[in-house]
């Protein structure tokens, strides 16, 4: 019997193959063309920690309205390897349309016809665009643009390859009576396509970052790559340090000399930086730390995702000193918060964390262009006078920060306890004053905490709490439940927390927290601050992000019997 | 207050009477004065240890960071503001032990900074444990040393360091001359200074250093790397003076093209 399939609003395409088969190329190509054709897209990948072989997959969602979250459902699977079907068996349903070499997609033969194996990516891309009947012209133009520096033969072969995939798809649609009625939306064309990595990097640049020292570690490396690529043009000093210890000590030295510096790393590398975090706390140096989470302990799952390092960031560094932890959940937030991180670090002379994860960083979002005009580089460095004292005791705890060579004064900073001039002291009364002064800054910081975002029913009975990268997944899950009485409270700053947090919690009959970790680290932090234990926890720590369906199911399970759902 | 003076009035110096750090401090201040480098143009960077306290006893810009971590901030400070004179100074434990990796890679980078190591062949501040440069047979407060000592000069020359020298704290005049060359050298300059620790190293005393060292004479040509390496592994008597110079190296701070840019404009044209 012939299946009659109709997809109206959105579809999910998964391409799965071995590392090295060029799935990323197909993803880039497709998202760009879908965008040009007026579709909203979202794509996210899961991949193994290897350069060749294995089995990876990339999901591309195509929609007539904005989508920004991972879903489990697969409408179309392009299986470029035999391993793809077993690899994705839990996500394949009877409605999944599969294209595989064995069954219906003679990709080897087609690529030979087109001129060789390297053209197979373009055949896959053609196939998918053919299924959606995207104007072939768009594809042809894009091929000419991307390969503009290649020979005519290569360009023609690519076009031929794309055509063969496209033709196959069109034939398939007719045969199977398949209808895809996802209508394009001109608004989508105004959007930009951007990864979390790019958004964080651009935010840092907007924040005036002009120095980066780091040691490669996935998934934090992308930001180092991005800034380095643009370093010449922007006058950014970029250095690959010998280790993470050097990296953070360099960046702190850079701030001392007047730069706006950052490091980017992941949990293991950050663990090595923690003495440096404490140094920044003591000498009251600004420092921006992009901590890109992946599952631990130790090397863990290098290419997977987790929200397992909140406590590491929160408690890193010996001794007591204030800090700020920001946790963006979308590219827009990544841009805005990374930009803000530099201003906050400079203003309060404290470590500021941008806490992200592999899922956010690697996903490609279609989003409104960033509000570049609203960004500002706020500088707090002062010109020193002859009697300048780096650690002058002031009412609010903030001592104006000078840098060497700017003004008449001298700038003395010391990791030992010090007096107002920065000279080593063991005088206990000075120690107390200095410790108090440093800690006092937290009070100022609290006055400009990012307010959590409440979406859904304002008169909620059920409050679902999320932070960081789960934002859009939870939002879509709640939307899918389509019920009153439920709201999402999302945190893009996880430390310090706003004073009125209690109010949000107290208004709910039921509180649920969603975290991509095993021990509900944010839940624990909420309890410390409010004394309130969040009632139910939805936790995932397999190394994969939550899917929209998974969150919706869990919410239903927990709320079963609640009259609201 | 004399803005050109490195002296601080009324300071409580934490060193033992007779410590080799005193003549090094004096000599360094004298050298800077003679070179006409003003306190405001200098940044002294150090780690933690007795030697690493030196900057605290000088009226200048100071970055006294973490144990073993003097070099990374020094490299960054110089890169960010090449107009500053940057000296990174610490003890042998700090530079060669805890900070050994930075020592290697800073030499490779070749920033235009001076690296002074007060080498007393012992951990002073933590009371007499062996340091990487403790001599074989040294009775530390823990074990008697059985490992071969770390040879900073040989390591530096093997890495083709831009400038490598050794001095002896007990001889201020000669140390000053070597320091002058180190500070004015363009590129990374290592000066390892034998420094008696009168409290925890009873083996390598002022007398021992005097008896076991000799100055390279004027005929010595420090640009021959193989000859320099031979000098660096001499232990019968340790040579003092400038042992190796290679002025033909790329300087780290020259790699960067710092400029004021209109960020908002540039953000629209970034390479992804
Ligand atoms: C991370 C860290 N580990 C250990 C110490 C303790 N510590 C301080 S100085 C020092 C060794 C000092 O030896 P050296 O660098 O040779 O300096 P000296 O006191 O001999 O001048 C040690 C182990 C520390 N401050 N920080
Ligand atoms: S312990 Fe040794 S190095 Fe430290 S001050 Fe005393 S003599 Fe000098
Ligand atoms: Mg020592």
Short mmCIF file of N, CA and C in Angstrom, two decimals, chain A residues 389-451:
data_model
loop_
_atom_site.label_atom_id
_atom_site.label_comp_id
_atom_site.label_asym_id
_atom_site.label_seq_id
_atom_site.Cartn_x
_atom_site.Cartn_y
_atom_site.Cartn_z
N UNK A 389 46.91 54.65 44.37
CA UNK A 389 46.93 53.40 45.13
C UNK A 389 45.96 52.43 44.47
N UNK A 390 46.48 51.33 44.00
CA UNK A 390 45.64 50.39 43.25
C UNK A 390 44.45 49.88 44.07
N UNK A 391 44.67 49.68 45.37
CA UNK A 391 43.59 49.08 46.17
C UNK A 391 43.04 50.06 47.20
N UNK A 392 42.88 51.30 46.76
CA UNK A 392 42.31 52.32 47.63
C UNK A 392 40.98 51.85 48.21
N UNK A 393 40.84 51.99 49.53
CA UNK A 393 39.58 51.57 50.15
C UNK A 393 38.52 52.61 49.87
N UNK A 394 37.43 52.19 49.27
CA UNK A 394 36.36 53.12 48.93
C UNK A 394 35.06 52.64 49.55
N UNK A 395 34.08 53.50 49.48
CA UNK A 395 32.78 53.21 50.07
C UNK A 395 32.20 51.89 49.54
N UNK A 396 32.20 51.74 48.22
CA UNK A 396 31.50 50.58 47.64
C UNK A 396 32.41 49.39 47.36
N UNK A 397 33.68 49.51 47.69
CA UNK A 397 34.58 48.38 47.51
C UNK A 397 35.34 48.39 46.19
N UNK A 398 34.90 49.27 45.27
CA UNK A 398 35.59 49.32 43.97
C UNK A 398 36.74 50.33 44.01
N UNK A 399 37.93 49.88 43.68
CA UNK A 399 39.07 50.79 43.60
C UNK A 399 39.31 51.09 42.13
N UNK A 400 39.44 52.36 41.77
CA UNK A 400 39.67 52.68 40.36
C UNK A 400 40.90 51.94 39.84
N UNK A 401 40.76 51.38 38.64
CA UNK A 401 41.83 50.53 38.12
C UNK A 401 42.71 51.30 37.13
N UNK A 402 43.98 51.40 37.47
CA UNK A 402 44.95 52.02 36.56
C UNK A 402 45.78 50.95 35.87
N UNK A 403 46.50 51.35 34.86
CA UNK A 403 47.38 50.41 34.17
C UNK A 403 48.77 51.05 34.04
N UNK A 404 49.81 50.25 33.98
CA UNK A 404 51.16 50.83 33.93
C UNK A 404 51.35 51.66 32.67
N UNK A 405 52.02 52.79 32.83
CA UNK A 405 52.34 53.62 31.67
C UNK A 405 51.25 54.59 31.28
N UNK A 406 50.15 54.64 32.01
CA UNK A 406 49.06 55.57 31.69
C UNK A 406 48.84 56.42 32.93
N UNK A 407 49.44 57.58 32.94
CA UNK A 407 49.38 58.45 34.11
C UNK A 407 50.69 58.44 34.87
N UNK A 408 50.68 59.17 35.97
CA UNK A 408 51.92 59.37 36.73
C UNK A 408 52.15 58.28 37.77
N UNK A 409 51.11 57.52 38.07
CA UNK A 409 51.21 56.58 39.19
C UNK A 409 51.84 55.25 38.83
N UNK A 410 52.05 54.46 39.87
CA UNK A 410 52.58 53.11 39.68
C UNK A 410 51.48 52.12 40.03
N UNK A 411 51.45 51.01 39.32
CA UNK A 411 50.39 50.03 39.54
C UNK A 411 51.01 48.76 40.13
N UNK A 412 50.70 48.50 41.38
CA UNK A 412 51.29 47.36 42.08
C UNK A 412 50.18 46.37 42.43
N UNK A 413 50.28 45.17 41.87
CA UNK A 413 49.29 44.13 42.21
C UNK A 413 50.03 42.93 42.77
N UNK A 414 49.43 42.28 43.74
CA UNK A 414 50.10 41.17 44.40
C UNK A 414 49.13 40.09 44.80
N UNK A 415 49.52 38.84 44.52
CA UNK A 415 48.65 37.71 44.86
C UNK A 415 48.68 37.41 46.36
N UNK A 416 49.69 37.95 47.05
CA UNK A 416 49.66 37.90 48.51
C UNK A 416 48.62 38.92 48.97
N UNK A 417 48.15 38.76 50.19
CA UNK A 417 47.30 39.82 50.75
C UNK A 417 48.13 41.10 50.74
N UNK A 418 47.46 42.21 50.47
CA UNK A 418 48.19 43.45 50.25
C UNK A 418 47.44 44.62 50.88
N UNK A 419 48.15 45.74 50.99
CA UNK A 419 47.51 46.95 51.50
C UNK A 419 47.00 47.79 50.33
N UNK A 420 46.60 49.00 50.61
CA UNK A 420 46.01 49.83 49.55
C UNK A 420 46.97 50.06 48.38
N UNK A 421 48.26 50.10 48.69
CA UNK A 421 49.24 50.33 47.63
C UNK A 421 49.62 49.07 46.87
N UNK A 422 49.12 47.94 47.34
CA UNK A 422 49.48 46.68 46.68
C UNK A 422 50.70 46.03 47.30
N UNK A 423 51.15 46.57 48.45
CA UNK A 423 52.32 45.98 49.12
C UNK A 423 51.88 44.82 50.01
N UNK A 424 52.71 43.79 50.04
CA UNK A 424 52.40 42.60 50.85
C UNK A 424 52.20 42.99 52.31
N UNK A 425 51.18 42.41 52.90
CA UNK A 425 50.97 42.67 54.32
C UNK A 425 50.49 41.41 55.03
N UNK A 426 50.82 41.33 56.30
CA UNK A 426 50.24 40.27 57.12
C UNK A 426 49.51 40.89 58.30
N UNK A 427 49.22 42.17 58.16
CA UNK A 427 48.47 42.89 59.18
C UNK A 427 47.02 42.42 59.11
N UNK A 428 46.56 41.80 60.20
CA UNK A 428 45.22 41.19 60.15
C UNK A 428 44.09 42.20 59.95
N UNK A 429 44.27 43.40 60.45
CA UNK A 429 43.17 44.35 60.26
C UNK A 429 43.11 44.78 58.80
N UNK A 430 44.26 44.90 58.17
CA UNK A 430 44.25 45.23 56.73
C UNK A 430 43.64 44.07 55.96
N UNK A 431 44.04 42.87 56.33
CA UNK A 431 43.49 41.68 55.67
C UNK A 431 41.96 41.69 55.71
N UNK A 432 41.43 41.97 56.90
CA UNK A 432 39.97 41.97 57.02
C UNK A 432 39.32 43.03 56.12
N UNK A 433 39.94 44.20 56.13
CA UNK A 433 39.39 45.29 55.31
C UNK A 433 39.42 44.91 53.82
N UNK A 434 40.51 44.32 53.41
CA UNK A 434 40.67 43.99 51.99
C UNK A 434 39.70 42.88 51.57
N UNK A 435 39.55 41.89 52.43
CA UNK A 435 38.66 40.78 52.11
C UNK A 435 37.22 41.29 52.00
N UNK A 436 36.87 42.15 52.94
CA UNK A 436 35.54 42.73 52.97
C UNK A 436 35.30 43.55 51.69
N UNK A 437 36.29 44.34 51.37
CA UNK A 437 36.20 45.21 50.19
C UNK A 437 35.97 44.38 48.93
N UNK A 438 36.71 43.28 48.81
CA UNK A 438 36.55 42.43 47.62
C UNK A 438 35.15 41.82 47.59
N UNK A 439 34.72 41.32 48.74
CA UNK A 439 33.42 40.64 48.78
C UNK A 439 32.25 41.61 48.60
N UNK A 440 32.46 42.84 49.02
CA UNK A 440 31.43 43.87 48.91
C UNK A 440 30.98 44.07 47.46
N UNK A 441 31.86 43.82 46.54
CA UNK A 441 31.53 44.06 45.13
C UNK A 441 30.34 43.22 44.69
N UNK A 442 30.13 42.10 45.39
CA UNK A 442 28.99 41.24 45.02
C UNK A 442 27.67 41.99 45.20
N UNK A 443 27.61 42.85 46.19
CA UNK A 443 26.38 43.63 46.42
C UNK A 443 26.10 44.53 45.22
N UNK A 444 27.15 45.13 44.68
CA UNK A 444 26.97 45.98 43.50
C UNK A 444 26.54 45.14 42.30
N UNK A 445 27.19 44.01 42.17
CA UNK A 445 26.90 43.13 41.04
C UNK A 445 25.43 42.70 41.07
N UNK A 446 24.95 42.43 42.26
CA UNK A 446 23.55 41.97 42.40
C UNK A 446 22.54 43.00 41.92
N UNK A 447 22.96 44.27 41.93
CA UNK A 447 22.04 45.31 41.49
C UNK A 447 21.79 45.29 39.99
N UNK A 448 22.65 44.61 39.26
CA UNK A 448 22.36 44.54 37.83
C UNK A 448 22.37 43.11 37.28
N UNK A 449 21.73 42.25 38.05
CA UNK A 449 21.58 40.86 37.62
C UNK A 449 20.56 40.78 36.48
N UNK A 450 20.83 39.91 35.53
CA UNK A 450 19.88 39.70 34.43
C UNK A 450 18.60 39.05 35.00
N UNK A 451 17.45 39.63 34.72
CA UNK A 451 16.23 39.01 35.24
C UNK A 451 15.89 37.78 34.43
#
